[in-house]
Amino acid sequence: MASHFQSLPGFRDFYPEECAVRNHIFRLWRQAAVRFGFVEWDAPVLEPLELFTEKSGEEIRRQLFEFTDKGGRAVSLRPEMTPSLARMVGAKAASLRRPVKWFCASENFRYERMQKGRGRSFYQFNADILGEAGCGADAEIIALVVEIFREAGLKAADAVVRLSDRDLWVDFLAARVAQESVIGVLSIVDKLEREPKESILEKLAAHTKDPAGLLGEIQAFLKLRCVADMRAFFETFPEGAREKLLARLVEWDALLARLDGLGVTDWVQVDLGIVRGLAYYTGFVFEAFERSGEGRALAGGGRYDDLVAKLGGAEMPACGFGMGDMTLRLALEERGLLPQFLNAPDFYAVIGGAAEQKAALADVSALREAGLRVEYPLKEAAFGKQFKQAAAAGAAFALIYGPEEVAANQVKVKDFTSGKETTFSREGIVERLLAVRSFGLPKDPCHGHN
RNA sequence: GUGGCUGUAGCUCAGUUGGUUAGAGCACCGGAUUGUGAUUCCGGGGGUCGCCGGUUCAAGUCCGGUUAGCCACCCCA
């Protein structure tokens, strides 16, 4: 170790290569959101502790970076953005034009034990639509998830959005257990795959006289994969519960029709097994997963119509999702979807010596002014060394300013991919090289020189 | 918060039953090389062997503790 200082556990140093990857992911997020008409917002990194405990309860303090500041205030680094969003939207609820479509790409902090794809500091993209109760907002949110995946280079074979419905679960369970047991049963359902059957039955017995029967119905419910099957399933339910459940399916039809119109049907799978973290969700919920391999969760979200009133003081239906940078990065990395040479220059000027320096630097400046990425050696060096440096920097082209070229008011351009060279007049060099960057060296041999 | 595995150069790792001044490849810097880049050759910098303690004439090596990382559980807003 050159230094005895290290970054804190779970926090990352971003060397240029890492930073380029991070910025690439930010770019994917921002561009997709902006195309969908979302606007970016942000909030303080440090917030009053109560803002977070109000939503999630005292238990989450274990996972907060919380402390008392010098003014004696209980504060915490933000573990998520939704409470801040609710506060900000709630404060201006009356004057915001609806629907409110906001996104942010924020650094968040959770005091957790680290593992693959999870640290104590991470970046998360959030997009929310507030003030629209209809499923059009849910569809827009889900389509944005898919748009980000597409923009990143993923295909429908790589990732899937599993769509579930908290309302449907509540109505389904209400027909089988007491109202106050619904939440408890949902948390049991969440662990269905991870716990032995005996343990599940034992827990269900606290909520029903017929745990085996209830488990059978839940398993049948979980197997439903389309609205037609759901409808057939509910037709057998007793009057009262049946009408409510069938009415909910009308919303499902409307949502799926919109998703079809938005062209994301291939990415969406009805899967009522998505019940995790349903504490404050009130309607459609979803999570995006990799289809194969690790099966990592890439994003998750849903409708939370009551949360803004609770935290922001104003009635405001809402839905949204979050997507972390770490799992997305791993998914893209494994598929070779991270661009190479994100920091590479377009052109590297190879400069003969002091006599050629003035002409070369003048062109470098003009090219940079035009928006091209141009580098050159900061000290005099042999031609061979300069070419090595140009290649090591990942430059697409070398611009050669030797005595011959400069004397003739020319510059030789070398394409590092093909190894071919073409000589241009320095007159109008900016326009020529803008074209070279976009289309490569001209094929017309009359430009050539050999 | 619980359990398993692992810490030797920036990276990947070697290092004999404990035995002189701890090595290699890659990477980096310089040179061969003042007109052409992923090849080649030569040289250089860089290590308190994670940390603390113990056993021993002697510890990178053995023992104990600790810390960090990885993986799984818990959790996932």
Coordinates of C-alpha atoms (C1' of nucleotides) in Angstrom, one line a residue:
Chain A
M1 CA 0.0 0.0 0.0
A2 CA 1.4 3.3 -1.0
S3 CA -1.0 5.0 1.4
H4 CA -2.5 3.6 4.6
F5 CA -5.7 5.4 3.7
Q6 CA -8.4 3.3 2.1
S7 CA -11.9 4.1 1.0
L8 CA -14.6 3.1 3.5
P9 CA -16.2 -0.3 3.2
G10 CA -18.8 -0.5 0.5
F11 CA -17.7 2.8 -1.1
R12 CA -16.0 2.9 -4.5
D13 CA -13.2 4.9 -5.9
F14 CA -14.0 5.8 -9.5
Y15 CA -10.8 5.7 -11.6
P16 CA -11.3 7.2 -15.1
E17 CA -12.3 3.8 -16.6
E18 CA -14.8 3.2 -13.9
C19 CA -16.1 6.8 -14.1
A20 CA -16.6 6.4 -17.8
V21 CA -18.7 3.3 -17.2
R22 CA -20.7 5.1 -14.6
N23 CA -21.3 8.1 -16.9
H24 CA -22.3 5.8 -19.7
I25 CA -25.0 4.4 -17.4
F26 CA -26.1 7.9 -16.4
R27 CA -26.3 8.8 -20.0
L28 CA -28.6 5.8 -20.8
W29 CA -30.9 6.8 -17.9
R30 CA -31.0 10.5 -18.7
Q31 CA -31.5 10.2 -22.4
A32 CA -34.3 7.6 -22.1
A33 CA -36.1 9.6 -19.4
V34 CA -35.8 12.9 -21.4
R35 CA -37.2 11.2 -24.5
F36 CA -40.2 10.2 -22.4
G37 CA -40.8 13.7 -21.3
F38 CA -39.5 13.3 -17.7
V39 CA -37.6 16.2 -16.1
E40 CA -34.7 15.9 -13.7
W41 CA -34.9 16.8 -10.1
D42 CA -32.6 16.4 -7.1
A43 CA -32.7 16.8 -3.3
P44 CA -30.3 17.1 -0.4
V45 CA -28.0 14.1 0.3
L46 CA -28.5 14.7 4.0
E47 CA -32.1 14.7 5.4
P48 CA -33.8 14.8 8.7
L49 CA -33.8 11.2 10.1
E50 CA -37.6 11.3 10.6
L51 CA -38.2 11.7 6.9
F52 CA -37.0 8.1 6.4
T53 CA -38.3 6.5 9.6
E54 CA -41.8 8.0 8.9
K55 CA -42.1 5.9 5.8
S56 CA -40.3 2.7 6.8
G57 CA -40.4 2.6 10.5
E58 CA -37.7 2.5 13.2
E59 CA -36.3 -0.8 12.0
I60 CA -34.6 0.7 9.0
R61 CA -32.4 2.8 11.2
R62 CA -30.1 -0.2 11.3
Q63 CA -29.4 0.4 7.7
L64 CA -29.1 4.2 7.7
F65 CA -26.0 6.3 7.8
E66 CA -27.5 8.3 10.6
F67 CA -25.9 10.6 13.2
T68 CA -26.5 13.8 15.2
D69 CA -25.2 16.9 13.6
K70 CA -23.5 19.8 15.4
G71 CA -26.8 21.5 15.9
G72 CA -28.1 18.4 17.7
R73 CA -30.4 17.4 14.8
A74 CA -31.0 13.7 14.1
V75 CA -30.0 13.4 10.4
S76 CA -29.3 10.6 7.9
L77 CA -27.7 10.2 4.5
R78 CA -30.5 9.4 2.1
P79 CA -31.1 5.7 1.6
E80 CA -33.6 6.4 -1.2
M81 CA -35.3 9.3 -2.9
T82 CA -39.0 8.7 -2.6
P83 CA -39.5 10.5 0.8
S84 CA -37.7 13.6 -0.5
L85 CA -39.8 13.3 -3.7
A86 CA -43.0 13.1 -1.7
R87 CA -42.0 16.1 0.4
M88 CA -41.1 18.3 -2.6
V89 CA -44.2 17.3 -4.6
G90 CA -46.5 17.6 -1.6
A91 CA -45.3 21.1 -0.9
K92 CA -46.2 22.3 -4.4
A93 CA -48.9 19.8 -5.1
A94 CA -51.5 22.5 -5.8
S95 CA -49.4 24.3 -8.4
L96 CA -47.6 21.5 -10.3
R97 CA -48.9 20.8 -13.8
R98 CA -50.1 17.2 -13.9
P99 CA -49.0 14.6 -14.7
V100 CA -45.8 15.3 -12.8
K101 CA -43.1 13.3 -14.6
W102 CA -39.8 13.5 -12.7
F103 CA -36.6 11.5 -12.7
C104 CA -33.4 11.6 -10.8
A105 CA -30.0 9.8 -10.9
S106 CA -28.9 10.0 -7.3
E107 CA -26.2 8.6 -5.0
N108 CA -27.8 6.8 -2.1
F109 CA -26.4 5.2 1.1
R110 CA -27.4 2.2 3.0
Y111 CA -25.4 0.7 5.9
E112 CA -25.4 -2.9 4.8
R113 CA -23.1 -5.8 4.5
M114 CA -21.7 -5.7 1.0
Q115 CA -22.0 -8.4 -1.6
K116 CA -22.0 -8.7 -5.3
G117 CA -24.0 -6.0 -6.9
R118 CA -24.6 -4.2 -3.6
G119 CA -22.5 -1.7 -1.8
R120 CA -23.1 1.0 0.9
S121 CA -23.0 3.7 -1.7
F122 CA -24.7 3.2 -5.0
Y123 CA -26.4 5.2 -7.7
Q124 CA -30.0 4.8 -8.4
F125 CA -32.2 6.0 -11.2
N126 CA -35.7 6.9 -10.2
A127 CA -38.6 7.9 -12.4
D128 CA -42.1 8.7 -11.0
I129 CA -45.4 9.9 -12.4
L130 CA -47.5 11.7 -9.9
G131 CA -51.0 13.1 -10.1
E132 CA -52.3 10.4 -12.5
A133 CA -54.3 7.5 -11.0
G134 CA -55.0 5.7 -14.2
C135 CA -53.0 2.8 -15.6
G136 CA -51.7 5.0 -18.4
A137 CA -49.1 6.2 -15.9
D138 CA -48.2 2.6 -15.0
A139 CA -47.8 1.8 -18.6
E140 CA -45.5 4.8 -19.2
I141 CA -43.3 3.8 -16.3
I142 CA -42.9 0.2 -17.4
A143 CA -42.2 1.3 -21.0
L144 CA -39.4 3.5 -19.7
V145 CA -37.8 0.6 -17.9
V146 CA -37.8 -1.3 -21.2
E147 CA -36.6 1.7 -23.1
I148 CA -33.5 1.9 -20.8
F149 CA -32.8 -1.7 -21.3
R150 CA -33.1 -1.4 -25.1
E151 CA -30.9 1.7 -25.1
A152 CA -28.3 -0.3 -23.1
G153 CA -28.3 -3.0 -25.8
L154 CA -30.3 -5.6 -24.0
K155 CA -32.9 -7.7 -25.8
A156 CA -36.2 -9.2 -24.7
A157 CA -34.4 -12.5 -24.4
D158 CA -32.1 -10.9 -21.8
A159 CA -34.5 -9.3 -19.3
V160 CA -38.1 -9.5 -18.3
V161 CA -40.5 -7.2 -16.4
R162 CA -42.6 -9.4 -14.1
L163 CA -45.9 -7.7 -13.5
S164 CA -48.0 -8.2 -10.4
D165 CA -50.8 -6.4 -8.6
R166 CA -51.1 -5.7 -4.9
D167 CA -54.8 -4.8 -5.2
L168 CA -55.5 -8.2 -6.7
W169 CA -53.6 -9.9 -4.0
V170 CA -55.5 -8.0 -1.3
D171 CA -58.8 -8.8 -2.9
F172 CA -57.9 -12.4 -3.4
L173 CA -56.7 -12.9 0.1
A174 CA -59.6 -10.9 1.6
A175 CA -61.9 -13.6 0.1
R176 CA -60.0 -16.2 2.1
V177 CA -58.7 -14.7 5.3
A178 CA -59.6 -11.9 7.7
Q179 CA -58.7 -8.3 6.6
E180 CA -56.0 -7.9 9.3
S181 CA -54.3 -11.1 8.1
V182 CA -53.7 -10.0 4.5
I183 CA -50.3 -8.3 5.1
G184 CA -49.1 -11.3 7.2
V185 CA -50.1 -13.8 4.6
L186 CA -48.4 -11.7 1.9
S187 CA -45.1 -11.8 3.7
I188 CA -45.4 -15.6 4.0
V189 CA -46.1 -15.8 0.2
D190 CA -42.9 -13.8 -0.3
K191 CA -40.8 -16.6 1.3
L192 CA -42.7 -19.4 -0.4
E193 CA -39.8 -20.6 -2.5
R194 CA -37.2 -20.3 0.2
E195 CA -38.9 -22.0 3.1
P196 CA -39.9 -25.7 3.6
K197 CA -43.5 -26.5 3.2
E198 CA -44.0 -27.5 6.8
S199 CA -42.8 -24.1 8.0
I200 CA -45.1 -22.3 5.5
L201 CA -48.2 -24.3 6.6
E202 CA -47.4 -23.6 10.2
K203 CA -47.3 -19.9 9.6
L204 CA -50.4 -19.9 7.5
A205 CA -52.2 -21.7 10.4
A206 CA -52.1 -18.5 12.3
H207 CA -54.4 -16.9 9.7
T208 CA -56.7 -19.6 8.6
K209 CA -58.3 -22.9 9.8
D210 CA -57.4 -24.6 6.5
P211 CA -53.7 -23.8 5.8
A212 CA -53.3 -26.6 3.3
G213 CA -56.3 -25.4 1.3
L214 CA -55.2 -21.8 1.4
L215 CA -51.7 -22.8 0.3
G216 CA -53.2 -24.8 -2.7
E217 CA -55.2 -21.8 -3.8
I218 CA -52.2 -19.5 -3.4
Q219 CA -50.1 -21.8 -5.5
A220 CA -52.8 -21.9 -8.2
F221 CA -53.0 -18.1 -8.1
L222 CA -49.2 -17.9 -8.5
K223 CA -49.3 -20.0 -11.6
L224 CA -51.6 -17.6 -13.5
R225 CA -49.7 -16.2 -16.5
C226 CA -52.3 -14.3 -18.5
V227 CA -55.5 -12.3 -17.9
A228 CA -57.7 -15.0 -19.5
D229 CA -56.4 -17.6 -17.0
M230 CA -57.0 -15.1 -14.2
R231 CA -60.5 -14.5 -15.3
A232 CA -61.3 -18.2 -15.4
F233 CA -59.7 -18.7 -12.0
F234 CA -61.8 -15.9 -10.4
E235 CA -65.1 -17.1 -12.0
T236 CA -65.1 -19.9 -9.4
F237 CA -65.0 -17.5 -6.5
P238 CA -68.1 -16.8 -4.4
E239 CA -70.3 -13.8 -5.2
G240 CA -69.0 -10.6 -3.7
A241 CA -65.3 -11.4 -4.0
R242 CA -65.8 -12.4 -7.6
E243 CA -67.2 -9.1 -8.9
K244 CA -64.4 -7.2 -7.2
L245 CA -61.7 -9.4 -8.7
L246 CA -63.2 -9.4 -12.2
A247 CA -63.6 -5.7 -12.1
R248 CA -59.9 -5.4 -11.4
L249 CA -59.1 -7.4 -14.5
V250 CA -60.6 -4.7 -16.6
E251 CA -57.7 -2.5 -15.4
W252 CA -55.3 -5.3 -16.3
D253 CA -56.8 -5.4 -19.8
A254 CA -56.4 -1.7 -20.1
L255 CA -52.8 -1.8 -18.9
L256 CA -51.7 -4.6 -21.1
A257 CA -53.3 -2.9 -24.1
R258 CA -51.3 0.2 -23.5
L259 CA -48.1 -1.8 -23.0
D260 CA -48.8 -3.5 -26.3
G261 CA -49.3 -0.2 -28.0
L262 CA -46.0 1.0 -26.6
G263 CA -44.3 -2.1 -28.1
V264 CA -43.0 -3.7 -24.9
T265 CA -45.2 -6.8 -24.7
D266 CA -42.3 -9.1 -25.4
W267 CA -40.6 -7.8 -22.3
V268 CA -43.5 -8.1 -19.9
Q269 CA -44.7 -11.3 -18.1
V270 CA -47.7 -11.6 -15.8
D271 CA -46.2 -13.1 -12.6
L272 CA -48.1 -12.7 -9.4
G273 CA -45.2 -14.0 -7.5
I274 CA -43.8 -10.5 -7.3
V275 CA -44.8 -9.5 -3.8
R276 CA -41.6 -8.3 -2.2
G277 CA -41.4 -5.0 -0.4
L278 CA -45.1 -4.3 -0.9
A279 CA -45.4 -2.3 2.3
Y280 CA -46.6 0.9 0.7
Y281 CA -47.6 -0.2 -2.8
T282 CA -51.2 0.0 -3.7
G283 CA -51.7 -1.3 -7.2
F284 CA -49.7 -2.7 -10.0
V285 CA -46.2 -3.6 -9.0
F286 CA -43.3 -5.0 -11.1
E287 CA -39.7 -6.1 -11.0
A288 CA -37.3 -6.5 -13.9
F289 CA -35.0 -9.5 -13.8
E290 CA -32.3 -11.0 -16.0
R291 CA -33.9 -14.0 -17.7
S292 CA -30.9 -16.2 -17.4
G293 CA -27.7 -16.6 -15.5
E294 CA -27.7 -14.8 -12.2
G295 CA -31.3 -13.8 -12.5
R296 CA -30.5 -10.5 -10.9
A297 CA -33.1 -7.9 -10.1
L298 CA -32.4 -4.9 -12.3
A299 CA -35.3 -2.6 -11.4
G300 CA -38.4 -2.6 -9.3
G301 CA -41.4 -0.3 -8.8
G302 CA -45.1 0.1 -8.8
R303 CA -48.0 2.3 -7.7
Y304 CA -48.0 4.0 -4.3
D305 CA -51.1 6.2 -4.1
D306 CA -51.1 6.9 -0.4
L307 CA -47.4 7.7 0.2
V308 CA -47.4 11.3 -0.8
A309 CA -50.3 12.1 1.5
K310 CA -48.4 10.4 4.3
L311 CA -45.1 12.2 3.7
G312 CA -46.0 15.3 1.8
G313 CA -49.4 16.2 3.1
A314 CA -51.2 16.3 -0.2
E315 CA -53.4 13.6 -1.9
M316 CA -51.4 12.6 -4.9
P317 CA -51.6 9.3 -6.7
A318 CA -48.2 8.1 -7.8
C319 CA -46.2 5.3 -9.4
G320 CA -42.6 4.9 -10.2
F321 CA -39.5 2.7 -10.2
G322 CA -35.9 2.5 -9.1
M323 CA -32.9 1.0 -11.0
G324 CA -29.5 0.6 -9.4
D325 CA -26.2 1.2 -11.2
M326 CA -24.4 -1.9 -9.9
T327 CA -26.6 -4.7 -11.1
L328 CA -27.2 -3.0 -14.4
R329 CA -23.5 -2.6 -14.9
L330 CA -22.8 -6.3 -14.1
A331 CA -25.6 -7.3 -16.6
L332 CA -24.1 -5.2 -19.3
E333 CA -20.6 -6.2 -18.6
E334 CA -21.3 -9.9 -18.8
R335 CA -22.9 -9.4 -22.2
G336 CA -20.1 -7.2 -23.6
L337 CA -22.5 -4.2 -23.8
L338 CA -20.2 -1.7 -22.2
P339 CA -18.5 0.5 -24.9
Q340 CA -14.8 0.3 -25.1
F341 CA -12.4 3.3 -25.1
L342 CA -15.0 5.7 -23.6
N343 CA -12.1 8.1 -22.9
A344 CA -10.3 7.7 -26.2
P345 CA -9.6 10.8 -28.4
D346 CA -10.7 11.0 -32.0
F347 CA -7.3 12.3 -33.1
Y348 CA -3.8 12.3 -31.8
A349 CA -1.4 14.8 -33.3
V350 CA 2.1 13.5 -34.1
I351 CA 4.4 16.5 -34.2
G352 CA 7.8 16.4 -35.8
G353 CA 9.6 19.0 -33.7
A354 CA 9.8 22.6 -32.5
A355 CA 9.4 23.9 -36.1
E356 CA 6.2 22.1 -36.7
Q357 CA 4.7 22.8 -33.3
K358 CA 3.0 26.1 -34.1
A359 CA 1.0 24.8 -37.1
A360 CA 0.1 21.6 -35.2
L361 CA -1.1 23.3 -32.1
A362 CA -3.1 25.8 -34.2
D363 CA -5.0 22.9 -35.8
V364 CA -5.4 21.1 -32.5
S365 CA -7.1 24.2 -31.1
A366 CA -9.4 24.6 -34.1
L367 CA -10.4 21.0 -34.0
R368 CA -11.1 21.1 -30.3
E369 CA -13.1 24.3 -30.9
A370 CA -15.2 22.3 -33.3
G371 CA -15.9 19.7 -30.7
L372 CA -13.5 17.0 -31.7
R373 CA -11.5 15.2 -29.1
V374 CA -7.8 15.8 -29.8
E375 CA -4.6 15.0 -28.0
Y376 CA -0.9 15.5 -28.6
P377 CA 2.3 14.8 -26.8
L378 CA 3.1 17.4 -24.2
K379 CA 6.8 17.1 -24.8
E380 CA 8.9 16.5 -27.9
A381 CA 9.4 12.8 -28.7
A382 CA 10.5 10.6 -31.5
F383 CA 7.9 9.7 -34.1
G384 CA 7.9 6.1 -33.1
K385 CA 7.2 7.0 -29.5
Q386 CA 4.4 9.3 -30.5
F387 CA 2.7 6.6 -32.5
K388 CA 2.9 4.3 -29.5
Q389 CA 1.3 6.9 -27.3
A390 CA -1.4 7.6 -29.9
A391 CA -2.3 3.9 -30.1
A392 CA -2.1 3.5 -26.3
A393 CA -4.5 6.4 -25.9
G394 CA -6.9 4.6 -28.1
A395 CA -7.0 7.3 -30.8
A396 CA -8.9 6.5 -33.9
F397 CA -6.7 8.6 -36.1
A398 CA -3.2 10.1 -36.0
L399 CA -2.6 13.6 -37.5
I400 CA 1.0 13.8 -38.7
Y401 CA 2.7 17.2 -38.7
G402 CA 6.2 16.4 -40.0
P403 CA 8.5 19.0 -41.7
E404 CA 7.4 17.8 -45.1
E405 CA 3.7 18.2 -44.4
V406 CA 4.0 21.5 -42.7
A407 CA 6.2 23.0 -45.4
A408 CA 3.5 22.0 -48.0
N409 CA 0.7 23.3 -45.7
Q410 CA -0.6 19.7 -45.4
V411 CA -1.4 17.2 -42.8
K412 CA -1.2 13.4 -43.2
V413 CA -4.0 11.5 -41.5
K414 CA -3.6 7.8 -40.5
D415 CA -6.4 5.5 -39.7
F416 CA -5.3 3.2 -36.9
T417 CA -7.9 0.6 -37.7
S418 CA -7.0 0.1 -41.3
G419 CA -3.4 1.5 -41.2
K420 CA -4.2 3.6 -44.3
E421 CA -3.0 7.1 -44.7
T422 CA -4.3 10.1 -46.6
T423 CA -2.8 13.6 -47.0
F424 CA -5.0 16.6 -46.8
S425 CA -4.4 20.3 -47.3
R426 CA -4.6 22.2 -44.0
E427 CA -7.1 24.6 -45.7
G428 CA -10.5 23.8 -44.3
I429 CA -9.0 21.0 -42.2
V430 CA -11.7 21.2 -39.5
E431 CA -14.5 20.4 -41.9
R432 CA -12.4 17.6 -43.5
L433 CA -11.7 16.0 -40.2
L434 CA -15.2 16.2 -39.0
A435 CA -16.1 14.2 -42.0
V436 CA -13.3 11.8 -41.4
R437 CA -14.4 11.2 -37.8
S438 CA -17.9 10.4 -39.0
F439 CA -17.3 8.5 -42.2
G440 CA -13.6 7.5 -42.1
L441 CA -10.9 8.4 -44.7
P442 CA -12.2 9.1 -48.2
K443 CA -12.0 6.1 -50.6
D444 CA -11.4 8.4 -53.6
P445 CA -7.8 7.8 -54.5
C446 CA -7.2 11.3 -55.8
H447 CA -7.1 12.4 -52.2
G448 CA -4.3 10.0 -51.6
H449 CA -0.6 10.6 -51.7
N450 CA 2.0 7.8 -52.0
Chain B
rG1 C1' -26.7 -9.2 12.6
rU2 C1' -25.2 -15.0 11.2
rG3 C1' -22.0 -18.5 8.7
rG4 C1' -18.1 -20.2 4.9
rC5 C1' -13.6 -18.9 2.0
rU6 C1' -9.5 -15.6 1.0
rG7 C1' -5.4 -11.4 2.1
rU8 C1' 2.5 -11.6 -0.8
rA9 C1' 4.2 -5.2 -6.1
rG10 C1' -1.1 -1.3 -9.4
rC11 C1' -3.2 -6.5 -11.5
rU12 C1' -2.7 -12.2 -11.7
rC13 C1' 0.1 -15.2 -8.8
rA14 C1' 4.9 -18.3 -7.2
rG15 C1' 7.6 -18.7 -2.7
rU16 C1' 10.4 -26.0 -0.7
rU17 C1' 10.1 -29.8 6.3
rG18 C1' 10.3 -22.5 9.0
rG19 C1' 16.7 -20.8 7.1
rU20 C1' 21.0 -15.3 3.8
rU21 C1' 19.1 -9.3 0.9
rA22 C1' 11.1 -12.0 -1.0
rG23 C1' 10.4 -13.5 -7.0
rA24 C1' 7.9 -13.9 -12.0
rG25 C1' 4.4 -12.3 -15.8
rC26 C1' 1.4 -8.3 -17.0
rA27 C1' 1.1 -2.9 -16.3
rC28 C1' 3.9 1.7 -15.6
rC29 C1' 8.6 4.8 -16.6
rG30 C1' 13.3 5.2 -19.5
rG31 C1' 16.4 3.4 -23.5
rA32 C1' 17.6 0.6 -28.4
rU33 C1' 14.5 4.2 -32.0
rU34 C1' 14.3 12.3 -34.7
rG35 C1' 9.1 9.5 -40.2
rU36 C1' 5.0 5.3 -38.4
rG37 C1' 1.4 2.0 -33.4
rA38 C1' -0.6 -3.6 -30.3
rU39 C1' 6.0 -7.6 -32.2
rU40 C1' 11.2 -7.7 -30.0
rC41 C1' 15.5 -6.6 -26.8
rC42 C1' 17.8 -3.9 -22.5
rG43 C1' 17.3 -1.1 -18.1
rG44 C1' 14.4 1.2 -13.9
rG45 C1' 10.9 2.5 -10.1
rG46 C1' 7.5 0.1 -7.0
rG47 C1' 6.5 -4.6 -1.1
rU48 C1' 6.5 -2.9 7.0
rC49 C1' 4.3 -10.4 2.9
rG50 C1' -3.4 -6.9 5.7
rC51 C1' -2.6 -5.6 11.1
rC52 C1' -1.3 -6.9 16.3
rG53 C1' 0.5 -10.5 19.4
rG54 C1' 2.6 -15.6 20.4
rU55 C1' 6.0 -20.0 19.5
rU56 C1' 11.3 -20.2 17.8
rC57 C1' 18.3 -19.1 17.4
rA58 C1' 15.3 -17.8 13.0
rA59 C1' 8.3 -16.6 10.7
rG60 C1' 5.8 -14.6 4.1
rU61 C1' 5.6 -19.8 6.1
rC62 C1' 3.3 -22.4 12.4
rC63 C1' -0.5 -20.7 16.4
rG64 C1' -4.1 -17.0 18.4
rG65 C1' -6.7 -12.5 17.8
rU66 C1' -8.1 -8.6 14.7
rU67 C1' -9.3 -6.1 10.2
rA68 C1' -10.6 -5.9 5.1
rG69 C1' -12.6 -8.4 0.8
rC70 C1' -15.5 -12.3 -1.7
rC71 C1' -19.8 -15.6 -1.3
rA72 C1' -24.4 -17.2 1.0
rC73 C1' -28.2 -16.0 4.8
rC74 C1' -31.1 -11.7 6.8
rC75 C1' -32.8 -7.3 4.4
rC76 C1' -33.8 -4.9 0.0
rA77 C1' -37.2 1.2 0.7

